[in-house]
Coordinates of C-alpha atoms in Angstrom, one line a residue:
Chain P
X17 CA 14.7 173.3 -21.9
X18 CA 17.5 173.6 -19.7
X19 CA 16.7 177.2 -19.1
X20 CA 12.8 176.5 -18.7
X21 CA 13.7 174.1 -15.6
X22 CA 16.0 176.2 -14.5
X23 CA 13.9 179.5 -14.5
X24 CA 11.0 177.5 -13.0
X25 CA 13.0 175.8 -10.2
X26 CA 14.2 179.6 -9.3
X27 CA 10.6 181.1 -9.3
X28 CA 9.4 178.1 -7.0
X29 CA 12.3 178.1 -4.5
X30 CA 11.1 181.9 -4.1
X31 CA 7.4 181.1 -3.6
X32 CA 8.3 178.4 -1.7
X33 CA 10.6 180.5 0.9
X34 CA 7.8 182.8 0.9
X35 CA 5.4 180.3 2.2
X36 CA 7.7 178.8 4.8
X37 CA 8.2 182.4 6.0
X38 CA 4.4 183.2 6.0
X39 CA 3.7 179.7 8.0
X40 CA 6.4 180.2 10.2
X41 CA 4.9 183.6 11.9
X42 CA 1.7 182.6 11.4
X43 CA 1.8 179.5 13.0
X44 CA 3.5 181.3 16.1
X45 CA 0.0 183.3 16.6
X46 CA -1.9 180.3 17.4
X47 CA -0.9 180.2 21.0
X48 CA 1.8 179.2 23.4
X49 CA 3.0 175.2 23.3
X50 CA 3.8 174.9 26.8
X51 CA 0.0 175.9 27.7
X52 CA -1.0 172.6 25.6
X53 CA 2.0 170.2 26.6
X54 CA 2.3 170.8 30.4
X55 CA -0.4 170.2 33.2
X56 CA -2.6 173.2 33.7
X57 CA -1.2 173.7 37.5
X58 CA 2.5 173.6 36.3
X59 CA 4.4 176.3 38.3
X60 CA 5.7 179.3 35.6
X61 CA 9.1 178.0 36.3
X62 CA 8.6 174.4 34.8
X63 CA 7.0 176.5 31.8
X64 CA 10.0 179.0 31.3
X65 CA 11.9 175.4 31.3
X66 CA 9.9 173.9 29.2
X67 CA 10.0 176.7 26.5
X68 CA 13.9 177.3 26.8
X69 CA 14.6 173.7 26.6
X70 CA 13.1 174.1 22.7
X71 CA 14.2 177.7 22.4
X72 CA 10.6 178.9 22.5
X73 CA 11.6 181.8 24.9
X74 CA 13.7 183.4 22.2
X75 CA 12.8 186.7 20.9
X76 CA 10.5 185.8 17.7
X77 CA 13.0 187.4 15.2
X78 CA 15.9 185.4 16.5
X79 CA 13.9 182.3 16.7
X80 CA 13.7 183.3 12.9
X81 CA 17.0 183.3 12.2
X82 CA 17.8 180.0 13.6
X83 CA 15.2 178.8 11.2
X84 CA 16.5 180.0 8.2
X85 CA 19.8 178.7 9.4
X86 CA 18.6 175.1 10.0
X87 CA 16.5 175.4 7.0
X88 CA 19.5 175.3 4.8
X89 CA 20.6 172.0 6.5
X90 CA 17.2 170.3 6.0
X91 CA 16.9 170.8 10.1
X92 CA 13.6 172.0 11.0
X93 CA 14.2 171.2 14.9
X94 CA 12.6 168.4 17.0
X95 CA 9.0 167.7 17.0
X96 CA 7.6 168.9 20.4
X97 CA 5.3 165.7 20.3
X98 CA 7.4 163.0 18.9
X99 CA 10.5 164.4 20.8
X100 CA 12.9 163.4 17.5
X101 CA 13.7 165.0 14.1
X102 CA 10.6 166.8 12.8
X103 CA 12.2 166.0 9.2
X104 CA 12.5 162.2 10.1
X105 CA 8.7 162.0 11.2
X106 CA 7.6 163.7 8.0
X107 CA 9.8 161.5 5.5
X108 CA 8.0 158.5 7.3
X109 CA 4.3 159.1 6.6
X110 CA 5.3 161.0 3.0
X111 CA 5.5 157.3 1.3
X112 CA 2.3 156.3 2.6
X113 CA 0.7 159.3 1.1
X114 CA 2.7 159.1 -2.1
X115 CA 1.7 155.4 -2.3
X116 CA -2.0 156.3 -1.7
X117 CA -1.9 159.1 -4.3
X118 CA 0.2 157.0 -6.8
X119 CA -2.2 154.1 -6.8
X120 CA -5.5 156.3 -6.8
X121 CA -4.7 158.6 -9.5
X122 CA -3.3 155.6 -11.7
X123 CA -7.0 153.7 -11.7
X124 CA -8.6 157.2 -12.1
X125 CA -7.1 157.8 -15.4
X126 CA -7.3 154.3 -16.7
X127 CA -11.1 154.3 -15.7
X128 CA -11.6 157.8 -17.0
X129 CA -10.0 157.6 -19.9
X130 CA -11.9 154.5 -20.8
X131 CA -15.3 155.7 -19.9
X132 CA -15.0 158.9 -20.9
X133 CA -13.6 157.8 -24.6
X134 CA -16.5 155.7 -24.6
X135 CA -19.0 158.5 -23.8
X136 CA -17.7 160.5 -26.6
X137 CA -18.0 158.3 -29.2
X138 CA -21.6 158.4 -29.0
X139 CA -23.1 161.6 -27.3
X140 CA -26.1 160.7 -25.6
X141 CA -25.7 157.1 -25.7
X142 CA -25.7 154.8 -23.2
X143 CA -22.2 155.5 -21.7
X144 CA -22.6 159.4 -22.1
X145 CA -25.8 159.3 -19.9
X146 CA -24.1 156.7 -17.4
X147 CA -21.0 159.0 -16.9
X148 CA -22.8 162.3 -16.6
X149 CA -24.5 160.5 -13.6
X150 CA -21.4 159.8 -12.0
X151 CA -19.8 163.1 -12.6
X152 CA -23.0 164.9 -11.0
X153 CA -23.0 162.4 -8.0
X154 CA -19.1 162.7 -7.4
X155 CA -19.3 166.6 -7.6
X156 CA -22.2 166.4 -5.0
X157 CA -21.1 164.0 -2.2
X158 CA -19.1 165.1 0.9
X159 CA -15.8 162.7 1.1
X160 CA -16.4 162.3 4.9
X161 CA -20.0 160.9 4.4
X162 CA -18.9 158.6 1.4
X163 CA -16.0 157.0 4.0
X164 CA -18.6 156.6 7.0
X165 CA -21.1 154.9 4.6
X166 CA -18.4 153.1 3.0
X167 CA -17.1 152.1 6.4
X168 CA -20.7 150.9 7.7
X169 CA -21.6 149.1 4.3
X170 CA -18.4 147.3 3.5
X171 CA -16.7 147.2 7.0
X172 CA -19.5 147.1 9.5
X173 CA -22.6 145.2 7.7
X174 CA -20.7 142.9 5.1
X175 CA -17.4 142.2 6.8
X176 CA -15.4 142.0 3.8
X177 CA -13.0 144.9 4.6
X178 CA -11.4 146.3 8.1
X179 CA -12.6 149.4 9.2
X180 CA -9.3 151.1 9.4
X181 CA -5.6 150.9 9.8
X182 CA -2.9 149.3 8.0
X183 CA -1.1 146.2 7.4
X184 CA -2.6 143.8 4.9
X185 CA -3.5 145.2 1.4
X186 CA -7.2 144.7 2.3
X187 CA -6.8 147.9 4.3
X188 CA -6.0 150.3 1.3
X189 CA -9.2 149.3 -0.6
X190 CA -11.6 151.3 1.4
X191 CA -9.4 154.8 1.4
X192 CA -8.4 154.3 -2.4
X193 CA -12.2 153.6 -3.1
X194 CA -13.4 156.7 -1.3
X195 CA -10.6 158.9 -2.5
X196 CA -11.1 157.3 -6.4
X197 CA -14.7 159.4 -6.4
X198 CA -13.7 162.4 -6.6
X199 CA -11.2 162.8 -9.0
X200 CA -12.7 160.4 -11.5
X201 CA -16.1 162.4 -11.9
X202 CA -14.2 165.4 -12.6
X203 CA -11.6 164.1 -14.9
X204 CA -14.5 161.8 -16.6
X205 CA -16.3 165.2 -17.7
X206 CA -12.5 166.3 -18.9
X207 CA -11.8 163.4 -21.0
X208 CA -15.3 163.5 -22.5
X209 CA -15.2 166.9 -23.8
X210 CA -11.6 166.7 -25.1
X211 CA -12.4 163.6 -26.7
X212 CA -15.6 165.4 -28.3
X213 CA -13.7 168.1 -30.0
X214 CA -10.7 165.8 -30.9
X215 CA -13.2 163.4 -32.8
X216 CA -14.6 166.2 -34.9
X217 CA -11.1 167.0 -36.1
X218 CA -9.8 167.0 -39.7
X219 CA -7.1 164.3 -39.1
X220 CA -9.7 162.0 -37.5
X221 CA -11.8 162.3 -40.6
X222 CA -8.7 161.5 -42.8
X223 CA -8.1 158.6 -40.8
X224 CA -11.7 157.6 -41.2
X225 CA -11.4 157.8 -45.1
X226 CA -8.1 156.1 -45.2
X227 CA -10.1 153.1 -43.2
X228 CA -8.7 153.0 -40.1
X229 CA -11.1 151.1 -37.5
X230 CA -12.8 153.2 -35.2
X231 CA -11.7 152.0 -32.0
X232 CA -8.1 152.7 -33.5
X233 CA -9.1 156.3 -34.5
X234 CA -10.6 156.6 -30.8
X235 CA -7.8 155.2 -28.4
X236 CA -4.6 156.2 -30.9
X237 CA -5.4 159.0 -33.3
X238 CA -7.8 161.1 -30.9
X239 CA -6.7 160.1 -27.5
X240 CA -3.1 161.1 -27.7
X241 CA -4.7 164.7 -28.7
X242 CA -7.3 164.8 -26.2
X243 CA -4.7 164.2 -23.4
X244 CA -3.3 167.8 -22.6
X245 CA -6.3 169.2 -20.8
X246 CA -6.7 165.5 -19.2
X247 CA -3.3 165.8 -17.6
X248 CA -3.6 169.7 -16.8
X249 CA -6.7 168.4 -14.3
X250 CA -5.1 165.3 -13.4
X251 CA -2.1 167.3 -12.2
X252 CA -4.2 169.5 -10.3
X253 CA -6.4 166.5 -8.3
X254 CA -2.9 164.9 -7.6
X255 CA -1.6 167.9 -6.1
X256 CA -4.6 167.9 -3.6
X257 CA -3.8 164.4 -3.1
X258 CA 0.0 164.8 -2.2
X259 CA -1.0 167.6 0.0
X260 CA -2.8 165.2 2.2
X261 CA -6.4 163.5 1.9
X262 CA -6.7 164.7 5.4
X263 CA -10.5 163.5 5.9
X264 CA -10.1 160.3 4.4
X265 CA -6.4 159.6 6.1
X266 CA -8.1 160.7 9.4
X267 CA -11.5 158.8 9.0
X268 CA -9.3 155.7 8.2
X269 CA -6.4 156.0 10.4
X270 CA -4.1 156.0 7.7
X271 CA -0.8 157.5 8.9
X272 CA -0.1 159.6 6.2
X273 CA 1.1 163.4 5.6
X274 CA -2.6 164.5 5.7
X275 CA -3.2 162.9 9.2
X276 CA 0.2 164.1 10.1
X277 CA 0.0 167.5 9.1
X278 CA -3.9 168.1 10.9
X279 CA -2.3 166.4 14.2
X280 CA 0.6 168.5 14.3
X281 CA -1.4 171.8 13.6
X282 CA -3.8 171.1 16.6
X283 CA -0.7 170.2 18.7
X284 CA 1.2 173.5 17.7
X285 CA 4.3 171.1 16.3
X286 CA 5.2 173.8 14.1
X287 CA 8.5 172.2 13.2
X288 CA 6.3 169.3 11.9
X289 CA 4.5 171.6 10.1
X290 CA 7.1 173.4 8.3
X291 CA 9.1 170.1 7.3
X292 CA 5.5 168.6 6.3
X293 CA 4.7 171.9 3.9
X294 CA 8.5 171.8 2.6
X295 CA 8.3 168.5 1.5
X296 CA 4.8 168.4 0.2
X297 CA 5.3 171.9 -1.8
X298 CA 8.6 170.2 -3.4
X299 CA 6.6 167.1 -4.4
X300 CA 3.9 169.2 -6.1
X301 CA 6.6 171.3 -7.9
X302 CA 8.4 168.1 -9.3
X303 CA 5.3 166.8 -10.4
X304 CA 4.3 170.2 -12.2
X305 CA 7.7 170.3 -13.8
X306 CA 6.8 166.6 -15.3
X307 CA 3.6 167.3 -16.6
X308 CA 5.0 170.6 -18.5
X309 CA 7.6 168.1 -19.9
X310 CA 5.0 165.9 -20.7
X311 CA 3.0 168.5 -22.6
X312 CA 6.1 168.9 -24.8
X313 CA 6.2 164.7 -25.5
X314 CA 2.7 164.7 -26.5
X315 CA 2.5 167.9 -28.7
X316 CA 5.5 168.1 -30.6
X317 CA 4.4 172.0 -31.5
X318 CA 5.3 172.5 -27.6
X319 CA 8.7 173.7 -27.1
X320 CA 10.2 175.4 -24.4
Chain S
X140 CA -26.4 208.8 -34.4
X141 CA -26.0 207.4 -31.0
X142 CA -29.0 205.2 -31.2
X143 CA -27.5 203.0 -34.0
X144 CA -24.3 202.3 -31.7
X145 CA -26.5 201.8 -28.8
X146 CA -27.8 198.1 -27.3
X147 CA -30.6 197.1 -29.1
X148 CA -33.3 197.6 -26.4
X149 CA -36.4 197.3 -29.0
X150 CA -35.7 194.1 -30.7
X151 CA -38.3 192.1 -29.0
X152 CA -41.1 194.2 -31.5
X153 CA -39.5 192.5 -34.7
X154 CA -39.5 189.1 -33.9
X155 CA -42.7 187.3 -34.7
X156 CA -43.2 185.5 -31.4
X157 CA -42.0 186.5 -27.7
X158 CA -39.2 184.2 -26.8
X159 CA -40.4 182.1 -23.6
X160 CA -39.5 183.7 -20.0
X161 CA -37.2 181.8 -17.8
X162 CA -40.3 180.5 -15.7
X163 CA -41.4 178.3 -18.5
X164 CA -38.2 177.4 -19.8
X165 CA -37.5 176.0 -15.9
X166 CA -40.7 174.0 -16.1
X167 CA -39.7 172.4 -19.4
X168 CA -36.8 170.9 -17.8
X169 CA -37.3 168.3 -15.1
X170 CA -34.3 167.9 -13.0
X171 CA -33.8 171.8 -12.8
X172 CA -37.7 171.9 -11.5
X173 CA -37.2 169.3 -8.9
X174 CA -33.4 171.2 -8.0
X175 CA -35.5 174.5 -7.6
X176 CA -38.1 173.1 -5.5
X177 CA -35.7 171.5 -3.1
X178 CA -33.6 174.1 -2.9
X179 CA -36.7 176.4 -1.8
X180 CA -37.3 174.4 0.7
X181 CA -33.9 174.4 2.1
X182 CA -33.9 178.1 2.0
X183 CA -37.5 178.0 3.9
X184 CA -35.9 175.6 6.5
X185 CA -32.8 177.9 7.0
X186 CA -35.0 181.3 7.5
X187 CA -37.8 179.6 9.5
X188 CA -36.4 176.8 10.5
X189 CA -34.9 177.5 14.1
X190 CA -38.0 179.7 15.2
X191 CA -40.5 176.5 14.0
X192 CA -38.6 173.4 15.4
X193 CA -35.9 175.1 17.6
X194 CA -37.7 173.6 20.8
X195 CA -37.7 170.1 19.1
X196 CA -33.9 170.0 17.6
X197 CA -32.7 170.4 21.2
X198 CA -35.2 168.7 23.5
X199 CA -33.3 165.8 25.0
X200 CA -35.1 162.8 25.9
X201 CA -33.0 159.9 27.4
X202 CA -35.5 157.2 26.9
X203 CA -35.6 158.0 23.5
X204 CA -32.0 157.5 22.8
X205 CA -31.0 156.4 18.7
X206 CA -34.7 155.3 17.6
X207 CA -34.3 153.9 14.4
X208 CA -35.9 155.6 11.4
X209 CA -39.7 155.1 9.8
X210 CA -40.8 154.1 13.5
X211 CA -44.2 155.8 13.3
X212 CA -45.1 155.1 17.2
X213 CA -42.9 158.2 18.1
X214 CA -44.5 161.0 16.5
X215 CA -43.9 162.6 12.9
X216 CA -40.8 164.4 14.1
X217 CA -39.0 160.8 14.7
X218 CA -39.4 159.8 11.2
X219 CA -36.1 159.6 10.3
X220 CA -35.0 158.6 14.0
X221 CA -33.3 160.1 16.8
X222 CA -29.6 161.2 18.1
X223 CA -27.9 159.8 20.9
X224 CA -29.2 162.3 23.3
X225 CA -33.0 161.5 22.0
X226 CA -33.3 164.7 19.8
X227 CA -35.4 164.3 16.6
X228 CA -33.1 164.2 13.4
X229 CA -35.6 165.7 11.4
X230 CA -35.6 168.8 13.4
X231 CA -32.1 169.0 13.7
X232 CA -31.3 168.7 10.3
X233 CA -33.9 171.8 9.2
X234 CA -32.5 173.9 12.2
X235 CA -29.0 173.2 11.0
X236 CA -30.0 174.4 7.2
X237 CA -29.7 178.1 8.9
X238 CA -26.2 177.9 10.0
X239 CA -25.0 175.8 6.8
X240 CA -26.9 177.9 4.4
X241 CA -25.4 181.3 6.2
X242 CA -21.9 180.4 5.8
X243 CA -22.0 179.2 2.5
X244 CA -24.2 182.3 1.6
X245 CA -22.1 184.9 2.9
X246 CA -19.0 183.2 1.9
X247 CA -20.0 183.3 -1.6
X248 CA -21.2 186.8 -1.7
X249 CA -18.3 188.3 -0.1
X250 CA -15.6 186.4 -2.0
X251 CA -17.9 187.3 -5.0
X252 CA -17.6 190.8 -4.6
X253 CA -14.1 190.9 -3.7
X254 CA -12.8 188.3 -6.1
X255 CA -14.9 190.0 -8.8
X256 CA -14.1 193.5 -8.1
X257 CA -10.1 192.8 -7.6
X258 CA -10.4 190.7 -11.1
X259 CA -12.0 193.7 -13.3
X260 CA -9.2 196.0 -12.2
X261 CA -6.6 193.5 -12.9
X262 CA -8.3 192.9 -16.1
X263 CA -8.5 196.4 -17.1
X264 CA -5.4 198.0 -15.3
X265 CA -1.7 198.2 -16.4
X266 CA 0.3 195.6 -15.9
X267 CA 1.8 196.3 -12.8
X268 CA -1.2 196.2 -10.9
X269 CA -2.6 193.1 -12.6
X270 CA 0.7 191.8 -11.5
X271 CA 0.2 192.3 -8.1
X272 CA -3.3 191.0 -7.6
X273 CA -2.0 188.1 -9.8
X274 CA 0.8 187.0 -7.3
X275 CA -1.8 187.6 -4.5
X276 CA -4.2 185.3 -5.6
X277 CA -1.0 182.5 -6.3
X278 CA 0.0 183.2 -2.7
X279 CA -3.7 182.6 -1.5
X280 CA -3.8 179.4 -3.5
X281 CA -0.3 178.0 -2.4
X282 CA -1.2 178.4 1.3
X283 CA -2.7 175.3 2.9
X284 CA -6.3 176.3 3.4
X285 CA -6.4 174.0 6.6
X286 CA -3.9 175.7 8.1
X287 CA -5.4 179.0 7.6
X288 CA -8.7 177.7 9.1
X289 CA -6.9 177.1 12.1
X290 CA -4.7 179.9 12.6
X291 CA -8.1 182.2 12.1
X292 CA -10.1 179.7 14.5
X293 CA -7.6 179.7 17.3
X294 CA -6.8 183.3 17.1
X295 CA -10.3 184.8 16.7
X296 CA -13.3 182.1 17.8
X297 CA -14.7 179.7 15.8
X298 CA -18.2 181.6 14.9
X299 CA -19.9 182.0 11.8
X300 CA -18.1 185.0 10.8
X301 CA -14.8 183.7 11.0
X302 CA -15.5 180.6 9.2
X303 CA -16.9 182.7 6.6
X304 CA -13.7 184.9 6.6
X305 CA -11.4 182.0 6.5
X306 CA -13.5 180.4 3.4
X307 CA -13.9 183.5 1.6
X308 CA -10.2 184.5 1.6
X309 CA -9.6 180.8 -0.1
X310 CA -12.1 181.1 -2.5
X311 CA -11.4 184.9 -3.8
X312 CA -8.9 183.6 -6.3
X313 CA -11.3 181.7 -8.2
X314 CA -13.6 184.3 -8.9
X315 CA -10.5 186.6 -9.5
X316 CA -9.0 184.7 -12.3
X317 CA -12.3 184.1 -14.0
X318 CA -13.4 187.8 -14.3
X319 CA -10.1 188.7 -15.1
X320 CA -10.1 186.2 -18.0
X321 CA -13.4 187.5 -19.3
X322 CA -12.3 191.0 -18.8
X323 CA -9.2 190.7 -21.2
X324 CA -11.6 189.2 -23.9
X325 CA -14.3 191.9 -23.8
X326 CA -12.0 194.6 -23.7
X327 CA -10.9 194.6 -27.0
X328 CA -14.5 194.6 -28.1
X329 CA -15.9 197.5 -30.5
X330 CA -18.2 198.8 -28.0
X331 CA -15.5 199.4 -25.4
X332 CA -13.6 200.9 -28.3
X333 CA -16.5 203.1 -28.9
X334 CA -17.2 204.2 -25.1
X335 CA -13.7 205.1 -24.8
X336 CA -13.5 207.4 -27.9
X337 CA -16.5 209.1 -26.5
X338 CA -14.7 209.9 -23.5
X339 CA -16.3 207.4 -20.8
X340 CA -13.9 206.9 -17.9
X341 CA -12.1 204.0 -16.8
X342 CA -14.5 203.5 -13.8
X343 CA -17.8 203.7 -16.1
X344 CA -16.2 201.6 -18.6
X345 CA -15.4 198.7 -16.1
X346 CA -18.9 198.7 -14.1
X347 CA -21.3 200.1 -16.6
X348 CA -20.3 198.5 -19.9
X349 CA -17.7 195.5 -19.1
X350 CA -19.4 194.3 -15.7
X351 CA -22.7 193.3 -16.8
X352 CA -21.1 191.4 -19.5
X353 CA -19.0 189.4 -17.2
X354 CA -22.4 188.8 -14.7
X355 CA -23.7 185.8 -16.1
X356 CA -20.3 184.0 -16.0
X357 CA -20.0 185.2 -12.1
X358 CA -23.6 183.9 -11.6
X359 CA -23.2 180.6 -12.9
X360 CA -19.5 180.1 -11.1
X361 CA -21.1 181.3 -7.9
X362 CA -23.9 178.7 -7.8
X363 CA -21.2 176.0 -8.5
X364 CA -18.9 177.3 -5.6
X365 CA -22.1 177.6 -3.3
X366 CA -21.9 173.6 -3.3
X367 CA -18.1 173.7 -3.1
X368 CA -18.2 176.1 0.2
X369 CA -21.0 173.8 1.5
X370 CA -18.7 170.9 1.2
X371 CA -15.8 173.0 2.6
X372 CA -17.6 173.9 5.8
X373 CA -19.2 170.7 6.3
X374 CA -15.5 169.2 6.2
X375 CA -14.1 172.1 8.6
X376 CA -16.8 171.1 11.0
X377 CA -16.2 167.3 10.5
X378 CA -12.8 167.8 11.6
X379 CA -13.8 169.8 14.9
X380 CA -12.5 173.1 13.6
X381 CA -15.7 174.9 12.1
X382 CA -18.3 175.4 13.8
X383 CA -18.7 174.3 17.4
X384 CA -21.4 172.5 19.3
X385 CA -23.9 173.6 20.3
X386 CA -24.5 175.4 17.2
X387 CA -25.2 172.7 14.4
X388 CA -24.2 172.4 10.7
X389 CA -24.8 169.7 8.5
X390 CA -21.4 168.5 8.3
X391 CA -21.3 168.5 12.6
X392 CA -24.1 166.5 12.6
X393 CA -22.3 163.7 10.4
X394 CA -19.1 164.1 12.7
X395 CA -21.3 163.7 16.0
X396 CA -22.6 160.8 14.3
X397 CA -19.6 158.8 13.7
X398 CA -18.7 157.2 17.2
X399 CA -22.2 155.5 16.9
X400 CA -21.5 154.3 13.3
X401 CA -21.8 150.5 14.5
X402 CA -25.2 151.0 16.2
X403 CA -27.1 153.9 14.5
X404 CA -26.0 154.5 11.0
X405 CA -28.8 156.9 10.6
X406 CA -27.5 159.8 13.1
X407 CA -24.7 160.3 9.8
X408 CA -26.9 158.8 6.7
X409 CA -29.9 161.8 6.9
X410 CA -27.5 164.9 7.5
X411 CA -24.9 163.7 4.8
X412 CA -27.9 162.9 2.3
X413 CA -29.0 166.4 2.9
X414 CA -25.5 168.1 2.3
X415 CA -25.4 165.5 -1.2
X416 CA -29.2 166.5 -2.4
X417 CA -28.4 170.3 -1.8
X418 CA -25.2 170.1 -3.6
X419 CA -26.6 168.0 -6.6
X420 CA -29.4 170.8 -7.0
X421 CA -27.3 173.8 -7.0
X422 CA -24.9 171.7 -9.3
X423 CA -27.9 170.8 -11.8
X424 CA -29.1 174.6 -11.3
X425 CA -25.8 176.1 -12.4
X426 CA -25.5 173.7 -15.6
X427 CA -29.1 174.9 -16.3
X428 CA -28.2 178.6 -15.8
X429 CA -25.1 178.2 -17.7
X430 CA -27.1 177.0 -20.8
X431 CA -29.9 179.9 -20.2
X432 CA -27.9 182.8 -19.6
X433 CA -25.5 182.1 -22.7
X434 CA -27.6 183.4 -25.8
X435 CA -25.9 180.9 -28.1
X436 CA -27.0 177.9 -26.3
X437 CA -30.5 179.4 -25.1
X438 CA -32.0 178.0 -28.3
X439 CA -31.5 174.4 -27.3
X440 CA -33.8 174.8 -24.4
X441 CA -36.3 177.2 -26.2
X442 CA -36.6 174.2 -28.5
X443 CA -36.9 171.6 -26.3
X444 CA -39.7 173.5 -24.8
X445 CA -41.5 173.9 -28.2
X446 CA -40.9 170.1 -28.7
X447 CA -42.3 169.4 -24.9
X448 CA -45.2 171.7 -25.9
X449 CA -46.1 170.8 -29.5

């Protein structure tokens, strides 16, 4: 297993490096930060000084060389906008996204597993119909629209929760609620179909013949074996959330990675963009590794 | 000799009754029918909307700003209310259908063609070629799509064509992987072996023998992906890096209504609802297509049809 972890890490290191190089060169194509940060009538000498102070005047390949040397030390340079190390800016935003994604995924998994298992127990029954309506709606509604409507209903009209920002636990309810919708609809379907397969297998018949109660069969015998595809899809969805729930974070003014990323891209704050991509890729890599190890834990037949 | 190996085309005569046609199968499914009717309406709006209601959609009337919906004294065009410049929301939704549909349609077609072709090649060629293509897909999938959108749309201008370019690139891996997986399975079947023995070229085997088998799957995915692309386009427009005013799409309309959320909820509500109904119809249609195009599942629908008749 040690060899498996090592090989995966090396492979991911290569692709992460390739990604950073690609982003480095492509993001330089989006325009000159001096044009964005200085007044329109700033003289050329001031512009030149601005570029020199930030190392933007050097040839692109020289900039790239500096970038590589600093990368090894986790130094991405200073954020243009915030005048402090880009890595610090990203590290501050990251816990917010991590907490948001973590809480959302935990709620999604619990709700989807319970409802999905109930739906699978009786195909065509009431829970099955409820869950197929939920899945269809969740796959069809754009998240920014759900967010706006949720703000209008729960914050403006009813006044139960604040519209945006952070501070109290109340501020977290709407962002989590909106982020919940899509993964819930998707994972619900996966749980349902995977549970239907598991419930028709031989070991479930054996358990039933032995006189095990239906609830124990569903939630102990079948569930554990139905979890593999569920975890795969849940991992995909969690990776999406870690990459920054851009739209939801923007609408709710939530200081996470997604909002930081889109702001930095629009402000040509290359250092922050690179640092953010590096950190989220690292987090997603760790999560995928964890998922692969969970497979082996859930199914003893899987060995690396 | 060859006839016994070739595809069985004349089997319809051997069965006692003709299988029901696609149309009657569709009419037997209420939800699929409703979906098709709604999508026809949307396509009609997309094609003829700008010609019919283009003037009404851009007519500014400051005295009639933010009229609430369902007030009949302002005429039927204002039935869904008016926006912050007094323009009819209904007319704007109908006109915006063109850009929204155009972007999604072109994206799905180009991503499907490129991804499908690459998938066929990756599935049927030697290991090296297939590896190169698959790694390409990996790179695309790990590149932050938002950043790609900003890079392309800043270097070029945020017009329909460039938006399609960005969205199509991000969607190629889906078609590529699905097609490849299907081809890997199909290429081992007997009829491919037979074609190979009879001396068919690789090109011929891939496009004449394998492609028709993959097409139903691709079609189902494309329908589903159409909905996904629509949502992605509206997200980009919502964030301000997609289609730019005065051009309109449904996503952009939702974004434009956002500052007025407190006084006029209908500015964002109707275009959003249109998106939901359209994507929902596409999802329903895709489900139905998957069942109809799969011979092992089609009997379910045919049975349901018979039950409804008898």
